[in-house]
Structure formats: structure tokens, C-alpha cells
Coordinates of C-alpha atoms in Angstrom, one line a residue:
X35 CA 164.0 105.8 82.1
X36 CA 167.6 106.9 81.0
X37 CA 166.5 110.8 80.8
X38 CA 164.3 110.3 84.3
X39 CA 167.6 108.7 86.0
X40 CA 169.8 111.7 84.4
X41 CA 167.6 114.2 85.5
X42 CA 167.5 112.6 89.0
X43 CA 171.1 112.0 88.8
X44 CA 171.8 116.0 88.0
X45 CA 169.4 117.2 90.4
X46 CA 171.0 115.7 93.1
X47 CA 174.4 117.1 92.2
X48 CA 173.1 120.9 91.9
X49 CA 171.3 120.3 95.2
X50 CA 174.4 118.6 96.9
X51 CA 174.7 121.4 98.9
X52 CA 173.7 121.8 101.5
X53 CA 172.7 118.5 102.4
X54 CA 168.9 120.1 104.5
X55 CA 166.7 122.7 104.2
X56 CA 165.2 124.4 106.9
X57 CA 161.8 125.7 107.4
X58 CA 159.9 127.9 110.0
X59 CA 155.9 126.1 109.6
X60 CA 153.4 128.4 112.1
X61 CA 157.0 129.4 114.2
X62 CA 158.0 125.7 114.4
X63 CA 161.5 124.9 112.7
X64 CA 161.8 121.4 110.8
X65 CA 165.0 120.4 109.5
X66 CA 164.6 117.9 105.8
X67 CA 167.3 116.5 104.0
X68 CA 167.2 117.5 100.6
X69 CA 167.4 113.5 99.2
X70 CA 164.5 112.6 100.9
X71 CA 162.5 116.2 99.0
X72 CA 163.8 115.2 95.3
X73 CA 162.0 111.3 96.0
X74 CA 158.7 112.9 95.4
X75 CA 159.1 114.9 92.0
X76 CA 155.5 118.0 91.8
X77 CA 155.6 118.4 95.6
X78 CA 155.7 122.1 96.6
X79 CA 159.0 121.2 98.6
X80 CA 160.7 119.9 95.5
X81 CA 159.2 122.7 93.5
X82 CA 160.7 125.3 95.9
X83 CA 163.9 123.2 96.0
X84 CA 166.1 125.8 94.4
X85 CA 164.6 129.0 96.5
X86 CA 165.0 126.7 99.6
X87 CA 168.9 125.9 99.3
X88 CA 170.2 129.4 97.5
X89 CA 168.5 131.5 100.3
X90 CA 170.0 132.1 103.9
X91 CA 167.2 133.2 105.1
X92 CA 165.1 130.7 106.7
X93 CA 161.4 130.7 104.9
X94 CA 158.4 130.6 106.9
X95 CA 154.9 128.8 106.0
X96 CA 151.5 129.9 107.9
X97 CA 150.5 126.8 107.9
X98 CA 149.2 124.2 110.7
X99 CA 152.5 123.0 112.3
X100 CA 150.3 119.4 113.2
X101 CA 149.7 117.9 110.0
X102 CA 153.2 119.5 108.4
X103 CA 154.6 117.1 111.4
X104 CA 152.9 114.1 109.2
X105 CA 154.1 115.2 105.7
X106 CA 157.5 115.6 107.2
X107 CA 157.2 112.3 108.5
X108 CA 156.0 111.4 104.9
X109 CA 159.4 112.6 103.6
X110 CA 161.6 111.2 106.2
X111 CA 160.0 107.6 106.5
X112 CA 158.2 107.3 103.2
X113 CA 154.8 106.7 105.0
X114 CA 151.9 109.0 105.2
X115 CA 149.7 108.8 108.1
X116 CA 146.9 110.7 108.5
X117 CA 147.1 112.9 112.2
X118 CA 144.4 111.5 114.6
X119 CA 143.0 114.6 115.9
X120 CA 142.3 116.4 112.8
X121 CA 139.4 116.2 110.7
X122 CA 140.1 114.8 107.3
X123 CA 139.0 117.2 105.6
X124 CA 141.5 119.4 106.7
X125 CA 143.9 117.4 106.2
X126 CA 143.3 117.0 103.0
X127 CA 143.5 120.6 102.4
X128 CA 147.0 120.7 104.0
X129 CA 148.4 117.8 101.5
X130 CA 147.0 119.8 98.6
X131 CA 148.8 122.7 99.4
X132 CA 151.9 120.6 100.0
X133 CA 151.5 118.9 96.9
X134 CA 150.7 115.0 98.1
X135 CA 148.0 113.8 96.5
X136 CA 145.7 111.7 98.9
X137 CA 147.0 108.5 97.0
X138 CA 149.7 108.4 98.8
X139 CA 148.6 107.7 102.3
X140 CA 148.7 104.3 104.0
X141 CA 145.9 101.9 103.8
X142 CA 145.1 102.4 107.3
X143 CA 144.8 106.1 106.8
X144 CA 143.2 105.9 103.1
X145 CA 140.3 104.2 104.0
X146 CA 139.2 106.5 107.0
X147 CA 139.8 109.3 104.3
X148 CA 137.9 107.5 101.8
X149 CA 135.1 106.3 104.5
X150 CA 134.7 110.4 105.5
X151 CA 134.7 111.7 101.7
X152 CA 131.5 109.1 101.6
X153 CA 130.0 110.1 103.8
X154 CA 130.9 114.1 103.3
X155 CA 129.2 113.2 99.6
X156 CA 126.3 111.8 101.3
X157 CA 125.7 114.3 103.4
X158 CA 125.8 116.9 100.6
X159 CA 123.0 115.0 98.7
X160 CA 121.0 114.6 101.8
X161 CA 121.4 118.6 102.3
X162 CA 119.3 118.8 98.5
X163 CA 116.7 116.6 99.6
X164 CA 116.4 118.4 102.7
X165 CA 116.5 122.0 101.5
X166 CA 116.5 121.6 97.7
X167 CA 116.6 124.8 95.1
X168 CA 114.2 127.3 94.7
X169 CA 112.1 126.0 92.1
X170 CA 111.4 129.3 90.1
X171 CA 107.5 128.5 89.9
X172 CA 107.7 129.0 93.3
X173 CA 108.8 132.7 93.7
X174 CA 105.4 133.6 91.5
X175 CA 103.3 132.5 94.7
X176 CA 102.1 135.2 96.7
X177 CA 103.5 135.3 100.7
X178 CA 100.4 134.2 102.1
X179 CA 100.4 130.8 99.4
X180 CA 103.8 130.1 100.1
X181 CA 103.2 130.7 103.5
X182 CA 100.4 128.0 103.9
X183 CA 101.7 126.1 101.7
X184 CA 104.3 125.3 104.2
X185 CA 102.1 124.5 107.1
X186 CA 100.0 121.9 105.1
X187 CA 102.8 120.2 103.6
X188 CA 104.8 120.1 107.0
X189 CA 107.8 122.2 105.9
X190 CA 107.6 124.6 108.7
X191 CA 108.5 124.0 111.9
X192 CA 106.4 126.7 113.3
X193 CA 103.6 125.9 116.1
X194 CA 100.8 126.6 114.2
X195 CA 102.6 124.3 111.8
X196 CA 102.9 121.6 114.6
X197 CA 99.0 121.7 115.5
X198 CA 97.7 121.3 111.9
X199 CA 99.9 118.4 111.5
X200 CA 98.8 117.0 114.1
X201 CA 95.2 117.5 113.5
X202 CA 95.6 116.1 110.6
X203 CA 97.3 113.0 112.2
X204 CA 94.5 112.6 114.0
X205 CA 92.4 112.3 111.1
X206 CA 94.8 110.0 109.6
X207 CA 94.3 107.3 112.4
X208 CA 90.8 107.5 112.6
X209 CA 90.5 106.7 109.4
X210 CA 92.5 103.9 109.7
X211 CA 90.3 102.8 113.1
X212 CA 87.1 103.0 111.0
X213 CA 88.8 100.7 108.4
X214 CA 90.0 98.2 110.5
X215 CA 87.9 98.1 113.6
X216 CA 84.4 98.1 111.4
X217 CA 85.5 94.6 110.3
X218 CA 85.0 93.2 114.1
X219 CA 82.1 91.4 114.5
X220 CA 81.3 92.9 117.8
X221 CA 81.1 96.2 115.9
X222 CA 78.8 95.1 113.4
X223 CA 75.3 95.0 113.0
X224 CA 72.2 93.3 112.1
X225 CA 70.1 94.7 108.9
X226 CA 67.0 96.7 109.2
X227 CA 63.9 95.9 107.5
X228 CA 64.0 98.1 105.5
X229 CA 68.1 97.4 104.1
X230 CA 66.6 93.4 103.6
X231 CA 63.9 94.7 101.8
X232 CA 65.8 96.9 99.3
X233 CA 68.3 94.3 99.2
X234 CA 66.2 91.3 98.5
X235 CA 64.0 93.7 96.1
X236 CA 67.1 94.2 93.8
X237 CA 67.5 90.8 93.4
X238 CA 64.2 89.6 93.3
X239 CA 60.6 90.5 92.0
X240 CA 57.7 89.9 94.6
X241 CA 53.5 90.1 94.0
X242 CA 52.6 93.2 95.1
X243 CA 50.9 92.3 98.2
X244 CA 54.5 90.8 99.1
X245 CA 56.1 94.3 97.8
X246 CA 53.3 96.5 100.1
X247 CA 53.7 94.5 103.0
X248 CA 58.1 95.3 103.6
X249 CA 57.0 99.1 102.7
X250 CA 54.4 99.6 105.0
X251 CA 56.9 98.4 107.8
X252 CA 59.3 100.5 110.4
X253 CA 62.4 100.6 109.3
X254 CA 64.1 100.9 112.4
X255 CA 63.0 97.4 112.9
X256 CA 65.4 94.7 112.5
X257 CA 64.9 92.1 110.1
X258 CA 65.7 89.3 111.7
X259 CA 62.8 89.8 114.9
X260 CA 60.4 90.9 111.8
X261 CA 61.0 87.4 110.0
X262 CA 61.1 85.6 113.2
X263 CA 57.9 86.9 114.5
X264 CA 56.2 85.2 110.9
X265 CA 58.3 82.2 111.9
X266 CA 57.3 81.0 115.2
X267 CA 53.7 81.5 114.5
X268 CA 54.1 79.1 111.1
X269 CA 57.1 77.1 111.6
X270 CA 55.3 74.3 111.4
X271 CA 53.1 74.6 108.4
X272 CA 53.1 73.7 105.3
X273 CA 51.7 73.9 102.0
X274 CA 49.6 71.5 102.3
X275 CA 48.5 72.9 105.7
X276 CA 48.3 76.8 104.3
X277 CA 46.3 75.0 101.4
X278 CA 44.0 73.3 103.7
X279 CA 43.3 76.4 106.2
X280 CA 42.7 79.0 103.0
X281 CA 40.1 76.7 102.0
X282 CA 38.4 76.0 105.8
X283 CA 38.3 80.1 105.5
X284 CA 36.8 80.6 102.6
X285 CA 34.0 77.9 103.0
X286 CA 33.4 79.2 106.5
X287 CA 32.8 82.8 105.0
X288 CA 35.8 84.2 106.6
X289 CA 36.5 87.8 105.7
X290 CA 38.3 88.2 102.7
X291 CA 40.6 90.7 104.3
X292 CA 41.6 87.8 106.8
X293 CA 42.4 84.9 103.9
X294 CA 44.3 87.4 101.7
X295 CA 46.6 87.9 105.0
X296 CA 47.0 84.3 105.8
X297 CA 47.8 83.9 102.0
X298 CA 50.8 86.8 102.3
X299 CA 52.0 84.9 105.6
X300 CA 52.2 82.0 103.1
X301 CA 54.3 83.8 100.7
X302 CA 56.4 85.6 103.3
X303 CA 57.3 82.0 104.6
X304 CA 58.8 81.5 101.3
X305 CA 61.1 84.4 101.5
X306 CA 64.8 84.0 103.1
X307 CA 66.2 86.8 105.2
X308 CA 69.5 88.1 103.6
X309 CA 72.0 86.5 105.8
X310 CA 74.2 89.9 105.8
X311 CA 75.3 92.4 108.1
X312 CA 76.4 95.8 108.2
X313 CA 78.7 98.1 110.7
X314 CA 77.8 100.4 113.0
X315 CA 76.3 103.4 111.5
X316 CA 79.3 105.9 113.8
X317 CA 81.8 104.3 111.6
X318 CA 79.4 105.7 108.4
X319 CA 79.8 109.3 110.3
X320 CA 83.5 109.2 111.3
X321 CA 84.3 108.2 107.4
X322 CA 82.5 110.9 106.0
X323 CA 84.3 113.5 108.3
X324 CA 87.5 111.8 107.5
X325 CA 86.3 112.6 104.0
X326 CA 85.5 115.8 104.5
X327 CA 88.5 116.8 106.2
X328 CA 90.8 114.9 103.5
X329 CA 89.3 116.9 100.9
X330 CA 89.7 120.4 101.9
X331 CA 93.5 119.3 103.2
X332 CA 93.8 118.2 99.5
X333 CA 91.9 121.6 98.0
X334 CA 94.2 123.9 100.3
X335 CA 97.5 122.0 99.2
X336 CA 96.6 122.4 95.6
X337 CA 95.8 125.8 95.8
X338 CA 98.6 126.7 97.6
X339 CA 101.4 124.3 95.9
X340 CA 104.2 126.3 93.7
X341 CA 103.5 123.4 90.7
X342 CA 101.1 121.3 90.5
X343 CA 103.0 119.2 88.1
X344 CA 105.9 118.8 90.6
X345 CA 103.2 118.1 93.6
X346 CA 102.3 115.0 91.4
X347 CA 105.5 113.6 91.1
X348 CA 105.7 112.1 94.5
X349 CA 104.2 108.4 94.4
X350 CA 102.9 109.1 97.8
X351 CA 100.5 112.5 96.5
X352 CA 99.2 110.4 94.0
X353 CA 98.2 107.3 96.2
X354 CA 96.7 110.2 98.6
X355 CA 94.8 111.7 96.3
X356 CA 93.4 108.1 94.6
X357 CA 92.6 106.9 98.0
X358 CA 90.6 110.1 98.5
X359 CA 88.2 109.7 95.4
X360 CA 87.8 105.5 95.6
X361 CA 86.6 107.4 99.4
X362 CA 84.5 109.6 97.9
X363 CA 83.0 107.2 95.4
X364 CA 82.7 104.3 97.6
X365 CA 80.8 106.6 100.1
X366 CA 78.4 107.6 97.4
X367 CA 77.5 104.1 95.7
X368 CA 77.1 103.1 99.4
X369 CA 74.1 105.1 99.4
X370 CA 72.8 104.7 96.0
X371 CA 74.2 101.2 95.5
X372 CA 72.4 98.8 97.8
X373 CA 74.3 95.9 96.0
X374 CA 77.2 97.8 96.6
X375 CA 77.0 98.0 100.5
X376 CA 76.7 94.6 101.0
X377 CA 77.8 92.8 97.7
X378 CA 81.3 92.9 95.9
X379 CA 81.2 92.6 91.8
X380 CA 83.1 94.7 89.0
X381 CA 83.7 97.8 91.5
X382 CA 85.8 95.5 94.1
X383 CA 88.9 97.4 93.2
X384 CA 87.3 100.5 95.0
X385 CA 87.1 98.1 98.3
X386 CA 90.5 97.4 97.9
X387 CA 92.3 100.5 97.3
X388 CA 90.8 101.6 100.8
X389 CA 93.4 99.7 101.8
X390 CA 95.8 101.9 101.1
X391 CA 95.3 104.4 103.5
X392 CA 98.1 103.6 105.8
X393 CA 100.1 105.2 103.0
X394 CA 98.6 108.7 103.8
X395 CA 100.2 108.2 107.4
X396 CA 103.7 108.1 105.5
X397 CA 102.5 111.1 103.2
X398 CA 101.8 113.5 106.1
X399 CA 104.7 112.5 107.8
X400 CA 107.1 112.5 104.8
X401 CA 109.2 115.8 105.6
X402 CA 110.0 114.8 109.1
X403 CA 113.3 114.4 109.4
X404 CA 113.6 111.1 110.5
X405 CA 111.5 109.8 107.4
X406 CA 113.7 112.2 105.2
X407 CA 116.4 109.8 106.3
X408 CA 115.0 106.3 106.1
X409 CA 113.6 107.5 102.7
X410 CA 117.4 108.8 101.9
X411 CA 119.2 105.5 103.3
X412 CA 116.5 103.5 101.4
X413 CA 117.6 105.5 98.2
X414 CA 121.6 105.3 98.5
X415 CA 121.8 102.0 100.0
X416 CA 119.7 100.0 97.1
X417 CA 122.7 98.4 96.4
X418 CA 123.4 96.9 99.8
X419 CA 119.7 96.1 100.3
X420 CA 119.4 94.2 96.6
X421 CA 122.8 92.2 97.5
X422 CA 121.2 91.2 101.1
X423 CA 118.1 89.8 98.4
X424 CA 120.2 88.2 96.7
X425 CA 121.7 86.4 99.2
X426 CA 118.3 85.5 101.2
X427 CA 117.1 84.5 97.5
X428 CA 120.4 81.7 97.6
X429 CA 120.5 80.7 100.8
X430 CA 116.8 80.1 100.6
X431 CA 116.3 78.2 97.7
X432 CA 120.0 75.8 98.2
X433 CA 118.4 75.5 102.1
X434 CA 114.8 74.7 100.8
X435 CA 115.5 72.1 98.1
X436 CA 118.1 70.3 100.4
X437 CA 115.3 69.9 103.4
X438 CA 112.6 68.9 100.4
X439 CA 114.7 66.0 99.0
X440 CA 115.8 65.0 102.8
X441 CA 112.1 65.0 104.2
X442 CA 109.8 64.4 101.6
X443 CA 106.7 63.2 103.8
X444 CA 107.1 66.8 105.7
X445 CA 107.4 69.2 103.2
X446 CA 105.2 68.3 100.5
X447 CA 107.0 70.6 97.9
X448 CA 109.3 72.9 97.4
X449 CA 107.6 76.1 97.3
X450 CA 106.6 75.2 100.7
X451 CA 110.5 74.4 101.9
X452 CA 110.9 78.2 100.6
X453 CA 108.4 79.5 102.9
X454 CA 110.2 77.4 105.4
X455 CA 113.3 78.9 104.7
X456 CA 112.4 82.6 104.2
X457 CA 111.1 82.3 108.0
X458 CA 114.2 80.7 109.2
X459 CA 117.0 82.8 107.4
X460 CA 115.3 85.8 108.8
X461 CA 115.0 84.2 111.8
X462 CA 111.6 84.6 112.2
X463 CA 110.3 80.4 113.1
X464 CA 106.4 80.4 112.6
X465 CA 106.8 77.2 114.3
X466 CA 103.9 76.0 111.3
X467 CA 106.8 74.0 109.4
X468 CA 110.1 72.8 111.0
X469 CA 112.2 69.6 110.3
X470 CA 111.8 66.6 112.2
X471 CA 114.4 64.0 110.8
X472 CA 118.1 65.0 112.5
X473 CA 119.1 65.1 108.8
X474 CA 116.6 67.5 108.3
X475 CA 117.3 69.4 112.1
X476 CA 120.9 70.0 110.7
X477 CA 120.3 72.1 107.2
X478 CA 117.4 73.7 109.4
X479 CA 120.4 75.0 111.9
X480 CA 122.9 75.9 108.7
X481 CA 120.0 77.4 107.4
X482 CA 119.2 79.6 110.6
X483 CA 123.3 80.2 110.9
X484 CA 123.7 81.9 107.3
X485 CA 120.8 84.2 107.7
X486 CA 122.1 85.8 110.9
X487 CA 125.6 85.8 109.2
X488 CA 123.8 87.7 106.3
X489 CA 121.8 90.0 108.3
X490 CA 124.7 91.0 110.5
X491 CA 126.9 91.7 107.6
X492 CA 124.3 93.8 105.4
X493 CA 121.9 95.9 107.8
X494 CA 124.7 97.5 109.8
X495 CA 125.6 99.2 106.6
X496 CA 122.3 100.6 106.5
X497 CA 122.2 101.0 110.1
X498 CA 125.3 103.4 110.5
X499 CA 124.4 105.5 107.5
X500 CA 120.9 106.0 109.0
X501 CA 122.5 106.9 112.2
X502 CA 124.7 109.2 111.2
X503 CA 122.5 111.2 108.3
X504 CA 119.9 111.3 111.5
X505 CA 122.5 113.2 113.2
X506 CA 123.0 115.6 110.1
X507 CA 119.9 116.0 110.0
X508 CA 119.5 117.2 113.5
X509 CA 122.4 119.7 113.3
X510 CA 121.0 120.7 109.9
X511 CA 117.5 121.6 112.0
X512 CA 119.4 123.3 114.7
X513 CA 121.2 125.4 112.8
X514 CA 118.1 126.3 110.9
X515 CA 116.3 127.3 114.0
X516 CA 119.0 129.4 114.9
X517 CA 118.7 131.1 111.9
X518 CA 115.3 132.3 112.5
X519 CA 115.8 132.9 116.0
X520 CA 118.4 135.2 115.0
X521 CA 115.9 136.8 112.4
X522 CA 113.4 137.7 114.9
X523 CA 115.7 139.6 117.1
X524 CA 114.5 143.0 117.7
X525 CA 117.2 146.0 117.8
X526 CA 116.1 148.4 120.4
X527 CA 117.2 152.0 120.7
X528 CA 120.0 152.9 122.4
X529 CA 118.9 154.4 126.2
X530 CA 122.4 156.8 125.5

């Protein structure tokens, strides 16, 4: 401290005279005193301290004369303010030049600076995601692979481009209406004769009269008018009566064509119509062209793909390409299967991942800008998002165990008080549980209170950097359309 007091000390002594130093910034003259220089020691000012005061010529800087205005300030006042009309970044640079580290700024100032260098670092990453590095696999494609390769995977912007994703779109949500609308009961219906019989002949074993009598029918009958025609004929007898008949027959000589029918009307009586029912067979047709037209999408981006290795590393390709065979196999058991078209057993999990289809939406759609950006947001912002859990996760379980103990007779546990309070801290209100005590009516309004606290502190975050990487992301498109409009400019010759 004694040496850093001395040195101080003897610096201002050799730099007594003259008391200012004058400067010429971009042709603007600023006038500093020299104490107010030697406060901040490593500035370019104090470097140039000695040069400044020995010469009579005044020195000149080609610099911005706006944010010199501020670091004079700086020296005069001691406060650093950033100026308001000048982008940070440039700033910045003008600071480094002059030797002030960004430290030094106010808080005011600091945290817009820190708030743009975010979001100048965000931006960045977004730009890899967007348009990342050649992958060298990827120069060894031929022009017409890479070419295709990005109109199928939607990283062209080209019409042609435009009208396969759409078509495939298309594709995407029929599927999707075959999956869901198939389940309606007003598109389903009844079994043929022929689907009973194969279905009740897996299941059971029949005499063989029995057996010729279901193959001998037309199958575009349906079941239910061929079992009800046996019906309403016999409803009424039984075996005693089919007993009784056979034997009138046979004593009266009847034809023993005629008795062996009456005894298969007997034995069909016996038999219960599979109470089942299937879709419409135009949902069978549009799922096989979905199928169709899935699989060659899938051939064509795996032919023309740089890596398959790296195509397979997206979550989303893989759930497209396992929701494609559970297709193609569930299609085909369908058909051999007859068990399987109407009865669920070991291969349920085929059923299931059908489900999954929606994904494919998200997979064609996936290098569209704005799901770049939710994807991105989603990605940086896990933080923000697992501290909003976190805080539904408290506020619903303190919320749900204070209603439980206070109305015990209305909520009959306390997992059911957190279902209560996950729909009320997310202000959702089913309406199915809701307290009725005023006890009860109280924690139900804290508990409403806090969750739109929480929400409105958390999901702005997530809101302004999806806003404002949306906006990157538009320039970024602009200025690569540009590009390639400037690329297909034609040079004519010159008429002189």
C-alpha cells in the first residue's frame, strides 16, 4: 500500500504540469484534468499520460466522439453510463480501446450490457442449430443426393420444396383422421358373416355340418341379419321342443335331408354372434396409402441423407421410423391375424405405439423456423422451466395437504387434494373437485393466487426469449434469401 501511495504520490508530482490534457476525438476537442486520468491506473489515457502533457501538439483519436462523451464523463464524475442510442456492442468496443473494462459501469447500465451479451450468446448458438457445420460426410454426396435431400427433410425453402412438404402434411393428418375418427361409433361397422365365422372358428371347434353351413354363406352378408333370420323362426324352442320335432320327423318318414337341417338349426341356436365391430373398410384404404406414402418418404430420406448414423440421432427420426413398422406390421397381422383385428393380447404394444403418430407432425415440421425456436427456448431455458416445477410441485403439495386435513369428508385423500391443486395453481378449475367449507374456500383462493404469481414470474422468461430468437430467426431467413436471390442474378452483356 506504501509503494502504491508513493507511486501515486510521484506521479502526480511529474504530471503537475499542466494541470489538463487536451484531445481532438473525430474533430471534437475535450478538455480532462490530469487528476481525474491518474485515478484509473491501465487506462489508455493514463498510459499515454506522459505523450499527452510533454507534447504541444494537440493529439487526435478517430474515434466515435458519442461514447468518448461517456468515458469522459466516466473520468470527470466517476460514473460510467452506457450512451442510449448506441448498441452495446459498440460500446463495448469503444471502452476496450479506452481501456475500461465493462466492470466499471453502473448497475443500471451493467445489466442492459449483461442482458444484450445474453442474448448476443444466444443468438450465436441459435445460428449453429440453424445452419450448423458442414458435416464432412456430407460433401461425399453427389449434387442431386444433397439436393433432395434437402427438399424431403424441409431444409430448402424452394417451391418445389414447399409442395412436397405439404403433401406430405397432408399425409400426416390423414393419418391422424383415420386414427382417431375410426374410433367413432358412427364410423364403425357391423361384422360380416364371414369375419364371425373366422372369428368364432379360431376360438372354437364346430361338427362339420356346423363348419359347412358359415362357408357355404355370402360373405357380404352381415352377421347379425344371418343369426337373426335363425332366431325369429326358433326363438321360442327349446331342447326339449327340437327333441320332440326330430323325433315327429323321423317317425313320420320325413326326408332325411329335412331332419339333418332342423338338427343344424338346433346347433346354430347354440352358437352366440361375436358381439364385435369393425371400422369402415375406407379407413383400411386410407391407412395403407398413408403407409405407402410413409415408406418411400422414409426410403428417399435414407438414401439421400449425408449419415445415416447422424439421421438416427434425432429422437423424433426414430419415433418416425418405429411408428412406421408397428404400421406396417399391424396392417399385416390385420389380415392374417383374425384375433388380432378384433382382439388385443401379447402384441397390444403395436396398438399403442399408433399412438404416436402425432409425433411425425412435429418431425416434418421440425426445421421450420418457428419450431427451431420453441425447440431452442425449450433447450436454454430448462432451468427456468424445472424452477417453475419446482415451485408448482410446493405450492401444490403445502396447498393440497392443508385443504385434505381442513375438509376431510370432500377430499377423500391426498393424492386427490393434488389433483385439486395442480388444476387450480395452473388455473385451470375442472369444476370436478372444489372446496365447500369457507376454511376450505380460503387456501382454495391462496392456492389460485400463487400459481398466477408463479406463472407470471417464470413464462415471461421463456416468452421474451422465444420472441426475440423468432425475430433472429426471421432476419436470419431474410438475409439467406437474399443471398440466393443475389446468386441467381444474371449479368447481361453490355449493349456498348
Amino acid at each position: 500500500m506504501e509503494d502504491k501511495s508513493e507511486s501515486l504520490t510521484k506521479s502526480s508530482t511529474d504530471y503537475s504540469k499542466p494541470s489538463f490534457v487536451e484531445i481532438s476525438v473525430s474533430g471534437t476537442k475535450f478538455e480532462i484534468p490530469v487528476k481525474s486520468i491518474l485515478k484509473y491506473p491501465g487506462t489508455l489515457l493514463e498510459k499515454m499520460l506522459p505523450e499527452l502533457t510533454e507534447k504541444t501538439d494537440e493529439i487526435s483519436f478517430n474515434r466515435p466522439d458519442d461514447a468518448f462523451k461517456a468515458i469522459r464523463n466516466f473520468y470527470l464524475t466517476g460514473k460510467l453510463h452506457m450512451v442510449r442510442n448506441m448498441c452495446p456492442e459498440e460500446f463495448a468496443e469503444e471502452m476496450e480501446y479506452w481501456g475500461i473494462k465493462t466492470e466499471m459501469l453502473e448497475p443500471c447500465c451493467l445489466y442492459r450490457y449483461l442482458a444484450f451479451k445474453q442474448q448476443a450468446e444466444m443468438s450465436r448458438q441459435f445460428r449453429k442449430t440453424i445452419h450448423p457445420t458442414s458435416d464432412p460426410e456430407s460433401t461425399k454426396c453427389s449434387s442431386w443426393r444433397q439436393r433432395l435431400w434437402l427438399i424431403v427433410d424441409n431444409r430448402d425453402s424452394s417451391p418445389l420444396a414447399k409442395v412436397y412438404l405439404g403433401f406430405i402434411i397432408l399425409f400426416v393428418l390423414l393419418s391422424l383422421a383415420s386414427l382417431s375418427l375410426g374410433t367413432l361409433p358412427m364410423f364403425q361397422r357391423k361384422l360380416t358373416i364371414c369375419e364371425a365365422r373366422d372369428l368364432l372358428f379360431y376360438y372354437h371347434d364346430y361338427e362339420d355340418d356346423v363348419e359347412n353351413f358359415f362357408i357355404h354363406v355370402e360373405c357380404d352378408s352381415s352377421a347379425e341379419d344371418v343369426f337373426r333370420s335363425i332366431y325369429l323362426k326358433y326363438e321360442n324352442y327349446t331342447d326339449e321342443t327340437f327333441q320332440e320335432e326330430i323325433k315327429e320327423m323321423e317317425a313320420n318318414g320325413t326326408d332325411e335331408g329335412d331332419i339333418n337341417d332342423m338338427k343344424l338349426k338346433w346347433k346354430l341356436l347354440k352358437i352366440s354372434p361375436p358381439n364385435k365391430s369393425a371400422r369402415l373398410r375406407v379407413f383400411d384404404l386410407i391407412d395403407l396409402v398413408v403407409l405407402v406414402v410413409f415408406a418411400v418418404d422414409l426410403i428417399l430420406r435414407l438414401v439421400t441423407c449425408p449419415s445415416i448414423g447422424s439421421y438416427y440421432k434425432s429422437v423424433l427420426n426414430v419415433i418416425d421410423t418405429v411408428v412406421l413398422i408397428c404400421g406396417i406390421l399391424g396392417y399385416v397381422l390385420e389380415k392374417v391375424l383374425i384375433n388380432f383385428t378384433y382382439d388385443r393380447g401379447d402384441l397390444d404394444i403395436l396398438v399403442y405405439l399408433q399412438q404416436l403418430r402425432v409425433f411425425r407432425l412435429i418431425r416434418v415440421v421440425q426445421n421450420v423456423a418457428a419450431i427451431k425456436v420453441l425447440a431452442f427456448c425449450f433447450k436454454t431455458n430448462i432451468k427456468e422451466i424445472l424452477i417453475l416445477m419446482l415451485f408448482l410441485f410446493v405450492g401444490v403439495n403445502i396447498f393440497a395437504n392443508m385443504l385434505f386435513f381442513v375438509e376431510p369428508k370432500n377430499i377423500s385423500s391426498i393424492p386427490q387434494a393434488w389433483w385439486w391443486g395442480i388444476i387450480t395453481m395452473t388455473t385451470v378449475g375442472y369444476g370436478d373437485l372444489y372446496p365447500v367449507t369457507v376454511s376450505g374456500r380460503i387456501i382454495g383462493t391462496l392456492c389460485a393466487v400463487s400459481g398466477v404469481i408463479v406463472l407470471a414470474l417464470i413464462i415471461p422468461i421463456f416468452v421474451n426469449n422465444f420472441l426475440a430468437l423468432y425475430e433472429f430467426a426471421c432476419l436470419l431467413q431474410k438475409e439467406k434469401d437474399r443471398k440466393t436471390k443475389t446468386l441467381k442474378i444474371e449479368v447481361g452483356p453490355s449493349k456498348f
